[in-house]
Structure formats: structure tokens, C-alpha cells
Amino acid sequence: MNASHRTVSSDLLRARFSQAMSDLYRAEVPLYGELLEIVADCNRAGASATAPGTLDERLPVERHGAIRLGTPQELRAMRRVLAVLGMQPVGYYDLAPAGVPVHSTAFRPVGADSLGRSPFRLFTSLLRLELIADAGLRQQAATILARRQIFSDRLLALVALHEKNGELSGAQADEFLQHALDVFRWQRTAAVSHATYETLHRAHRLIADVVCFKGPHINHLTPRTCDIDAVQACMRARGIDVKESIEGPPRRRHPILLRQTSFKALEEAVAFSDGITGSHTARFGEVEQRGMALTPKGRAFYDRLLAQGDAPNRSDDVFAGFPDDLQTLRDDGLAYFRYWAEGTTLRCEPLVYEDFLPVSAAGIFQSNLGSADPPSFMTGSARDAFELALGCPVLDEMALYKDESETSLRQAQALLATTCAALQEQA
Ligand code: OOG
Ligand code: NI
């Protein structure tokens, strides 16, 4: 086949995009490069057949990013752009109860094969201007946002081409990646004057971060480690300003869900539209450790314990009641497992949690917004409005885990049946 006619799969495109994002962020935020070195060291030191996740082939290339969008139109177009990379919106996260005026989804690949090839995720938040009490400010922010175009015409043309043909040629893929990457770059020139920035910043730092800039700069990029306690200790030893506590469940023999911690990364110079030079602090560093995916029953149990420990000086002891052996976790239907046949034996291991946690996400937001206990927005969930903006419903993460687990069990059982029948015939 002629090289120019060869097409590029979404999985490959996503793997290249994820690497390009990492290179970009490393150049923009030097501390991210240092974090990558620490994580690589800790992952090497902690690798063993008994420590969950440490031998995952995908571990060294696994990372998630986060962005914040300003309008429903931006969210919808972002969905179309990320679909080219094989990333779909999974889950709905309402952060208003935690005092952050956004709601979010996680764009990520779906299915074991795609996740195995390149598990890149993007936690994507949409600003909820309607939660801003001051009508004048709300209007001002909406006017500024209505003026901006965060995607190039060429990028949107390539997206449309992909939607029509279901694929991109090699040359088109290169061009797509270049234009897509540009969307997430830090842009030193702000969209507003210094005075406008100050006004919005006083109202809410997050609003300033979303509204005052020309694009949704990548806000953090997070490598995955198999030992977050080791990474945290190592960062401290190097004098990095890391958050006091790790978000999510405590350290366990068999990790569940997601543990994360973040650190202050940098203050960036900004050229405002009126010629004044100033600075903005929004971008930071984060590291994650992934554990097993819990069933709705397991998750409800976890959330109950989390609520119990919600006191100011929360203790990890409340989680002691959550079983920490695989047999009980499976027998009690608390976690999801993947099955396979080995000879005549049925084997299983926990499924990795591929998503995020709203309470932790709120903690991550707040750690870099600088407000410890902001008042929550008294409002109902706006999931319908979010999905309307997105242009489709978000996928249900629990349904994905359940399907993954049940499909693997069916296949393993079928293979076992064939093996046993063959053995009987031989006998
Ligand atoms: C997103 C915060 C949430 C996570 O890992 O939970 C997040 C943001 O700060 O924009 O990335
Ligand atoms: Ni994050």
C-alpha cells in the first residue's frame, strides 16, 4: 500500500498525543520533569510480582491531564476532537457541593484493549457561570468567553474529515496532532486587561483561570505510580511543596480506587491586553496511584466510611472495616474482577479503577485555588445540562466494569469447557 494512504488508528494517535502532551508539559513546567524522574525511580524500586499494578506494561506511559472549559460549545467541540483520539466521556462529576463552580467528565479510552495500548485520560471541567451570584460579573465573563475560539479552523476541518471517513491518513494525523496540541499550550498573552483579570480573580480564582486566557491550558499532567507514599516522601525530601495529605483511601495491602496528591508547580508570567505584565498561578503537579474498581455495593460502602471520617482531623482508621483480602472482596461483591483460563483452572485478578473520585477532585481543585473550606453552592446536579452541552450522555463507568468482568468470565468459562472436553476425549 502507498504510504500516504496508510491510516492511523485512534489508539496509536492517542499514544502519540499523550507523549507529545508530556513533552510539552515538561518544557512548560520543569517540576513535572523532576516528578517523572522520581516516579520512574519509585516504580522501579517498587516493582514486584506481588505488588498490584507494578508490573503493568502500561504503567510507564500512563498519565492523566486536566482542563477547564468556558462554554457548552467548547465542551461539545472538545468531545469531537477527543473522539478522534478514541476518548469518550465517562462519568459525571458534580463539584458544586464542594464549592467549585464546575461540573466534569473524564474523557478516556474504553475497553481493555484500548486501555492497554494507551490509557490516556483527560479530566474535563465546564465552568458553571450560572453559579456566579453577581449578574454583572456573570455577563462580563460570558461576553469575554463568547469572543474566543480555542480550536483552529484546520483542526475542526480534520475532525469533520475523520467523522466522515472514520480515519485519517498519516499526513492528516500528523497535522491533527500538531493542531490539537496547540489547544492545550500555555499562552502568555491574556485575552483581557490586567484590571479585568483582577476583578475576575477577586470573584473566584477559577473564573479568572478559565475566562482570562485564550485557551484551556493543560492544568496538570499526572503520572501513575505503584507507590504514592514513596513518591510523596521522595518529593518532600527534595523540598517540593507537596500537599499535606494524600487524597482517597489509605494505604492498604490491596489498593482500591484512586489515591492522589498534588504540589504547587509554578507562577507564570502573563502579558495582559493593556500592556501590563503580571502573573498567574494555576498549573500544578500531581501524582496518582490506581487500585481496584469497586462495584456499586463496594463504592457505597467506601463512601459511607468516607463520610464517617469527614471530621476535621479525619483518621484513616474508619477504613479499617473495609476488607483487604481478595477472597472477601470478591465473595462479598465489593470489587470487580477480570477472569481468564490457565490450563484447567479459572484465574482472576481485580480490574483497575480507570476513573476519578469527586471528593478527591474537589480537594485537588482547592489545593491550588487556595481555599481550604469554601462554601458549597446550594444547587441540584446539572447533569442534564452537561449532557446537552456535550451532545450525548456520558457513559456509565459501573456498566463498563461490569461488562468487562462478565465478558472475561464468559470467555474463560467457554475456554475451560473446550479444554476439559478435549482432555476427556484424550482419556
Ligand atoms: C481538575 C481536578 C481533578 C483529579 O485528578 O481528580 C483532577 C482540575 O483541577 O482542573 O484532575
Ligand atoms: Ni488530576
Coordinates of C-alpha atoms and ligand atoms in Angstrom, one line a residue:
M1 CA 0.0 0.0 0.0
N2 CA 1.1 3.5 -0.8
A3 CA 2.4 5.2 2.4
S4 CA 0.2 8.2 2.0
H5 CA -2.9 6.0 2.0
R6 CA -2.0 4.3 5.2
T7 CA -4.3 5.3 8.0
V8 CA -3.6 5.8 11.7
S9 CA -5.6 4.0 14.4
S10 CA -7.1 6.0 17.2
D11 CA -5.1 4.0 19.8
L12 CA -1.8 5.0 18.1
L13 CA -2.9 8.6 17.7
R14 CA -3.8 8.7 21.4
A15 CA -0.4 7.2 22.4
R16 CA 1.4 9.8 20.3
F17 CA -0.8 12.6 21.6
S18 CA -0.2 11.5 25.2
Q19 CA 3.6 11.5 24.7
A20 CA 3.5 14.9 22.9
M21 CA 1.5 16.4 25.8
S22 CA 4.0 15.0 28.2
D23 CA 6.9 16.6 26.3
L24 CA 5.0 19.9 26.0
Y25 CA 4.2 20.0 29.8
R26 CA 7.8 19.0 30.7
A27 CA 9.0 22.0 28.6
E28 CA 6.4 24.4 30.2
V29 CA 6.6 23.1 33.8
P30 CA 10.1 21.9 34.7
L31 CA 9.0 20.5 38.0
Y32 CA 6.9 18.0 36.1
G33 CA 10.1 16.6 34.6
E34 CA 11.5 16.2 38.1
L35 CA 8.3 14.4 39.1
L36 CA 8.7 12.0 36.2
E37 CA 12.2 11.1 37.4
I38 CA 11.0 10.5 40.9
V39 CA 8.1 8.3 39.8
A40 CA 10.3 6.3 37.4
D41 CA 12.7 5.6 40.3
C42 CA 9.9 4.6 42.7
N43 CA 8.2 2.5 40.2
R44 CA 11.5 0.6 39.5
A45 CA 12.1 0.1 43.2
G46 CA 8.6 -1.0 44.0
A47 CA 8.1 -3.4 41.1
S48 CA 7.4 -6.9 42.2
A49 CA 5.0 -9.7 41.2
T50 CA 3.1 -9.3 44.4
A51 CA 2.6 -5.6 44.5
P52 CA -0.6 -4.8 42.4
G53 CA -0.1 -2.7 39.3
T54 CA 3.7 -2.6 39.5
L55 CA 4.2 -4.9 36.5
D56 CA 1.5 -3.4 34.3
E57 CA 3.1 -2.8 31.0
R58 CA 1.2 0.4 30.6
L59 CA 2.5 1.9 33.9
P60 CA 5.4 3.9 32.4
V61 CA 3.3 5.6 29.8
E62 CA 0.2 6.1 31.9
R63 CA -0.9 9.7 32.7
H64 CA -4.0 11.9 33.0
G65 CA -4.4 15.6 32.3
A66 CA -7.0 18.2 33.3
I67 CA -8.5 21.1 31.5
R68 CA -11.3 23.6 32.3
L69 CA -13.6 24.9 29.6
G70 CA -15.7 28.0 29.5
T71 CA -18.8 27.3 27.3
P72 CA -21.1 24.5 26.2
Q73 CA -19.9 25.0 22.7
E74 CA -16.3 24.4 23.8
L75 CA -17.3 21.2 25.6
R76 CA -19.1 19.8 22.5
A77 CA -16.2 20.6 20.2
M78 CA -13.8 19.1 22.7
R79 CA -15.8 15.9 22.6
R80 CA -15.5 15.7 18.8
V81 CA -11.7 16.4 18.9
L82 CA -11.1 13.8 21.6
A83 CA -13.2 11.2 19.8
V84 CA -10.6 11.2 17.0
L85 CA -8.2 10.0 19.8
G86 CA -10.6 7.3 20.8
M87 CA -11.5 9.1 24.0
Q88 CA -15.1 9.0 25.2
P89 CA -16.8 10.9 28.1
V90 CA -17.2 8.6 31.1
G91 CA -18.9 9.6 34.3
Y92 CA -20.4 12.8 35.6
Y93 CA -18.7 14.7 38.4
D94 CA -20.6 17.5 40.2
L95 CA -18.2 19.7 42.1
A96 CA -20.6 22.4 43.1
P97 CA -21.3 20.8 46.6
A98 CA -17.6 21.1 47.3
G99 CA -17.6 24.8 46.4
V100 CA -16.1 24.6 42.9
P101 CA -18.4 26.1 40.3
V102 CA -17.8 23.4 37.6
H103 CA -19.1 20.0 36.6
S104 CA -16.9 17.5 34.8
T105 CA -16.4 14.2 32.9
A106 CA -13.4 12.1 32.2
F107 CA -12.6 11.5 28.5
R108 CA -10.8 8.2 28.3
P109 CA -10.5 5.1 26.1
V110 CA -13.0 2.3 26.8
G111 CA -12.3 -1.4 26.7
A112 CA -9.3 -3.5 27.9
D113 CA -7.5 -3.4 24.5
S114 CA -7.6 0.3 24.1
L115 CA -6.8 1.0 27.7
G116 CA -3.9 -1.4 27.4
R117 CA -2.5 0.3 24.3
S118 CA -2.7 3.8 25.7
P119 CA -4.6 4.7 28.9
F120 CA -4.6 8.5 28.5
R121 CA -7.4 10.4 30.3
L122 CA -8.4 14.0 30.4
F123 CA -10.5 15.2 33.3
T124 CA -12.5 17.9 31.7
S125 CA -14.5 20.6 33.6
L126 CA -17.0 23.0 32.4
L127 CA -17.4 26.3 34.2
R128 CA -20.9 27.0 35.6
L129 CA -21.3 30.7 35.2
E130 CA -24.9 30.5 36.4
L131 CA -23.5 29.8 39.9
I132 CA -21.8 33.2 40.0
A133 CA -24.1 35.4 42.1
D134 CA -23.0 38.8 40.7
A135 CA -25.1 39.3 37.5
G136 CA -22.7 42.0 36.1
L137 CA -19.7 39.7 36.5
R138 CA -21.5 36.8 35.0
Q139 CA -22.4 38.9 32.0
Q140 CA -18.8 40.2 31.6
A141 CA -17.4 36.7 31.8
A142 CA -19.9 35.4 29.2
T143 CA -19.1 38.2 26.8
I144 CA -15.3 37.5 27.0
L145 CA -15.8 33.8 26.6
A146 CA -18.1 34.3 23.6
R147 CA -15.3 36.0 21.7
R148 CA -12.7 33.3 21.9
Q149 CA -12.1 30.4 19.5
I150 CA -10.0 27.7 21.1
F151 CA -9.8 25.4 18.1
S152 CA -8.2 26.3 14.8
D153 CA -10.3 26.0 11.7
R154 CA -7.9 23.4 10.3
L155 CA -8.3 21.3 13.4
L156 CA -12.1 21.3 13.1
A157 CA -11.9 20.5 9.4
L158 CA -9.7 17.5 10.2
V159 CA -12.2 16.4 12.9
A160 CA -15.0 16.7 10.3
L161 CA -13.0 14.6 7.9
H162 CA -12.5 11.9 10.5
E163 CA -16.2 11.9 11.3
K164 CA -17.0 11.5 7.6
N165 CA -14.3 8.8 6.7
G166 CA -13.8 7.2 10.1
E167 CA -10.0 7.6 9.7
L168 CA -7.1 10.0 8.9
S169 CA -4.2 9.4 6.6
G170 CA -0.6 9.6 8.0
A171 CA -0.1 13.1 6.9
Q172 CA -3.5 14.2 8.2
A173 CA -2.8 12.5 11.5
D174 CA 0.5 14.5 11.9
E175 CA -1.4 17.7 11.2
F176 CA -4.2 16.8 13.6
L177 CA -1.7 16.2 16.4
Q178 CA 0.0 19.5 15.9
H179 CA -3.2 21.5 15.9
A180 CA -4.7 19.5 18.8
L181 CA -1.5 20.1 20.9
D182 CA -1.7 23.8 20.3
V183 CA -5.1 23.9 22.0
F184 CA -3.6 22.9 25.4
R185 CA -0.4 25.1 25.3
W186 CA 0.1 27.9 27.8
Q187 CA -0.4 31.2 26.1
R188 CA 1.5 34.0 27.7
T189 CA -0.8 36.7 26.2
A190 CA -4.0 37.1 28.1
A191 CA -7.4 37.8 26.5
V192 CA -8.2 40.6 28.9
S193 CA -6.7 43.7 30.6
H194 CA -5.0 43.4 34.0
A195 CA -7.9 45.2 35.7
T196 CA -10.4 42.7 34.3
Y197 CA -8.2 39.8 35.4
E198 CA -8.1 41.3 38.9
T199 CA -11.8 41.7 39.1
L200 CA -12.5 38.1 38.0
H201 CA -9.7 36.8 40.2
R202 CA -11.3 38.5 43.2
A203 CA -14.6 36.9 42.4
H204 CA -13.1 33.4 42.1
R205 CA -9.7 32.3 41.1
L206 CA -11.1 29.5 39.0
I207 CA -13.2 32.0 36.9
A208 CA -10.1 34.1 36.2
D209 CA -8.2 30.9 35.2
V210 CA -10.9 29.9 32.7
V211 CA -12.1 33.3 31.4
C212 CA -8.9 35.4 31.1
F213 CA -6.9 33.2 28.7
K214 CA -7.1 32.4 25.1
G215 CA -7.2 28.6 25.5
P216 CA -7.7 25.8 28.0
H217 CA -4.1 25.4 29.0
I218 CA -3.3 22.0 30.3
N219 CA -3.6 22.5 34.1
H220 CA -1.7 19.4 35.3
L221 CA -0.4 16.2 33.9
T222 CA -0.3 13.3 36.3
P223 CA 1.9 10.2 36.0
R224 CA 0.8 7.0 37.6
T225 CA 2.9 5.3 40.3
C226 CA 2.6 2.0 42.1
D227 CA 3.7 3.5 45.4
I228 CA 2.4 7.0 46.1
D229 CA 3.7 7.1 49.7
A230 CA 7.2 6.5 48.4
V231 CA 6.8 9.3 45.8
Q232 CA 5.4 11.7 48.4
A233 CA 8.3 11.0 50.8
C234 CA 10.8 11.5 48.0
M235 CA 9.2 14.8 46.9
R236 CA 9.4 16.0 50.5
A237 CA 13.0 15.0 50.8
R238 CA 13.7 17.1 47.7
G239 CA 12.0 20.1 49.2
I240 CA 9.0 20.1 46.8
D241 CA 5.9 21.9 48.3
V242 CA 3.7 18.8 48.3
K243 CA 0.2 18.7 49.8
E244 CA -0.1 17.6 53.5
S245 CA -2.3 14.5 52.9
I246 CA -2.9 12.0 50.2
E247 CA -6.5 12.1 48.7
G248 CA -8.5 9.0 48.6
P249 CA -8.4 5.7 50.6
P250 CA -5.5 5.0 52.9
R251 CA -2.6 2.7 52.1
R252 CA -3.7 -1.0 52.0
R253 CA -2.3 -4.4 51.0
H254 CA -4.8 -4.4 48.1
P255 CA -5.3 -0.8 46.9
I256 CA -8.7 0.3 46.0
L257 CA -10.0 3.2 43.7
L258 CA -7.5 6.1 43.4
R259 CA -5.0 7.9 45.6
Q260 CA -3.6 11.2 44.6
T261 CA -1.5 14.0 45.8
S262 CA -0.6 17.4 44.3
F263 CA 2.1 20.1 44.7
K264 CA 2.4 23.7 43.8
A265 CA 4.2 24.0 40.5
L266 CA 4.8 27.5 39.3
E267 CA 3.8 31.1 38.9
E268 CA 3.7 32.2 35.2
A269 CA 4.3 35.5 33.6
V270 CA 1.3 37.0 31.8
A271 CA 1.2 39.8 29.3
F272 CA -2.2 41.5 29.7
S273 CA -4.0 43.1 26.7
D274 CA -3.4 46.6 28.1
G275 CA 0.4 46.1 28.1
I276 CA 0.7 45.4 31.8
T277 CA 2.8 42.4 32.8
G278 CA 1.6 40.3 35.7
S279 CA 1.5 36.7 36.8
H280 CA -1.0 33.8 37.2
T281 CA -0.8 30.7 39.4
A282 CA -2.9 27.8 38.2
R283 CA -0.8 25.0 36.9
F284 CA 0.5 22.4 39.3
G285 CA 1.8 18.9 39.6
E286 CA 0.0 15.7 40.7
V287 CA 0.7 12.0 41.0
E288 CA -1.7 9.1 41.2
Q289 CA -1.8 5.5 42.3
R290 CA -4.6 3.3 41.0
G291 CA -6.2 0.5 42.8
M292 CA -9.1 -1.9 42.0
A293 CA -12.5 -0.8 40.7
L294 CA -15.3 -1.2 43.3
T295 CA -18.8 -2.4 42.5
P296 CA -21.8 -0.1 43.4
K297 CA -22.0 -2.0 46.6
G298 CA -18.3 -1.6 47.4
R299 CA -18.4 2.0 46.4
A300 CA -21.4 2.7 48.6
F301 CA -19.5 1.1 51.5
Y302 CA -16.4 3.2 50.8
D303 CA -18.5 6.4 50.6
R304 CA -20.2 5.6 53.9
L305 CA -16.8 5.2 55.6
L306 CA -15.5 8.3 53.9
A307 CA -18.5 10.3 55.3
Q308 CA -17.8 8.9 58.8
G309 CA -14.2 10.1 58.6
D310 CA -15.2 13.5 57.4
A311 CA -14.2 15.2 60.7
P312 CA -11.6 18.0 60.7
N313 CA -9.0 15.6 62.0
R314 CA -10.0 12.6 59.9
S315 CA -8.4 9.4 60.8
D316 CA -7.7 6.6 58.3
D317 CA -9.0 4.1 61.0
V318 CA -12.5 4.4 59.7
F319 CA -11.4 2.5 56.6
A320 CA -10.2 -0.5 58.7
G321 CA -13.6 -2.1 58.3
F322 CA -13.2 -2.4 54.5
P323 CA -12.0 -5.9 53.7
D324 CA -8.4 -6.1 52.5
D325 CA -8.2 -9.7 51.1
L326 CA -9.1 -10.6 47.5
Q327 CA -11.2 -13.6 48.5
T328 CA -13.6 -11.5 50.7
L329 CA -13.6 -8.6 48.2
R330 CA -14.8 -11.0 45.5
D331 CA -17.2 -13.2 47.6
D332 CA -18.9 -10.1 49.1
G333 CA -19.2 -8.5 45.6
L334 CA -17.3 -5.4 46.6
A335 CA -14.8 -5.3 43.7
Y336 CA -14.8 -6.1 40.0
F337 CA -12.5 -8.9 38.7
R338 CA -11.2 -10.0 35.3
Y339 CA -11.1 -13.7 34.6
W340 CA -9.0 -16.0 32.4
A341 CA -8.4 -19.7 31.9
E342 CA -5.0 -21.2 32.7
G343 CA -5.0 -24.9 31.8
T344 CA -8.0 -26.2 33.6
T345 CA -8.0 -23.5 36.2
L346 CA -10.1 -20.4 36.4
R347 CA -7.9 -17.4 37.4
C348 CA -8.9 -13.9 38.3
E349 CA -7.4 -10.5 39.3
P350 CA -9.0 -7.2 40.2
L351 CA -9.9 -4.7 37.5
V352 CA -8.0 -1.4 37.6
Y353 CA -10.1 1.7 38.6
E354 CA -9.9 3.8 35.4
D355 CA -11.9 6.8 36.7
F356 CA -11.8 9.7 39.2
L357 CA -13.2 10.5 42.6
P358 CA -15.3 13.6 43.1
V359 CA -14.2 14.3 46.7
S360 CA -10.5 13.9 45.7
A361 CA -11.0 16.1 42.6
A362 CA -12.5 18.8 44.8
G363 CA -9.6 18.5 47.1
I364 CA -7.2 18.8 44.2
F365 CA -9.0 21.9 42.9
Q366 CA -9.0 23.5 46.3
S367 CA -5.3 22.8 47.0
N368 CA -4.4 25.0 44.1
L369 CA -7.2 27.5 44.4
G370 CA -6.0 28.3 47.9
S371 CA -9.3 28.0 49.8
A372 CA -9.4 25.3 52.4
D373 CA -13.1 25.2 53.1
P374 CA -15.1 27.2 50.5
P375 CA -18.9 27.5 51.0
S376 CA -20.7 24.9 48.8
F377 CA -23.0 26.1 46.0
M378 CA -26.6 25.2 47.0
T379 CA -27.8 23.7 43.8
G380 CA -29.0 20.5 42.3
S381 CA -26.9 18.4 39.9
A382 CA -27.0 19.8 36.4
R383 CA -26.2 16.6 34.7
D384 CA -28.9 17.1 32.0
A385 CA -27.5 20.5 31.1
F386 CA -24.0 19.0 31.0
E387 CA -25.0 16.2 28.6
L388 CA -27.0 18.6 26.5
A389 CA -23.8 20.7 26.1
L390 CA -21.7 17.6 25.4
G391 CA -24.1 16.4 22.8
C392 CA -24.5 12.9 24.2
P393 CA -24.9 11.1 27.5
V394 CA -21.8 10.3 29.5
L395 CA -21.0 6.6 29.7
D396 CA -21.7 4.8 33.0
E397 CA -18.4 3.6 34.4
M398 CA -20.0 0.9 36.5
A399 CA -21.7 -0.6 33.4
L400 CA -18.2 -0.7 31.7
Y401 CA -16.6 -2.5 34.6
K402 CA -19.5 -5.0 34.9
D403 CA -19.4 -5.7 31.2
E404 CA -15.6 -6.2 31.2
S405 CA -15.8 -8.6 34.1
E406 CA -18.7 -10.6 32.8
T407 CA -17.3 -10.9 29.3
S408 CA -14.0 -12.1 30.6
L409 CA -15.8 -14.7 32.8
R410 CA -17.9 -16.0 29.8
Q411 CA -14.8 -16.3 27.6
A412 CA -12.8 -18.0 30.3
Q413 CA -15.6 -20.5 31.0
A414 CA -16.0 -21.3 27.3
L415 CA -12.3 -21.9 27.0
L416 CA -12.3 -24.1 30.1
A417 CA -15.2 -26.1 28.7
T418 CA -13.3 -26.7 25.4
T419 CA -10.2 -27.7 27.3
C420 CA -12.0 -30.1 29.5
A421 CA -13.9 -31.7 26.6
A422 CA -10.6 -32.1 24.7
L423 CA -9.0 -33.8 27.8
Q424 CA -11.9 -36.1 28.2
E425 CA -11.7 -37.1 24.5
Q426 CA -8.0 -37.9 25.0
A427 CA -8.7 -40.0 28.1
Ligands
OOG1 C1 -9.2 19.1 37.9 C2 -9.1 18.5 39.3 C3 -9.5 17.0 39.3 C4 -8.2 14.8 39.6 O1 -7.2 14.2 39.3 O2 -9.0 14.5 40.4 C5 -8.4 16.1 38.9 C6 -8.7 20.5 37.9 O3 -8.0 21.0 38.8 O4 -9.0 21.1 36.8 O5 -7.6 16.3 38.0
NI2 NI -5.8 15.2 38.2

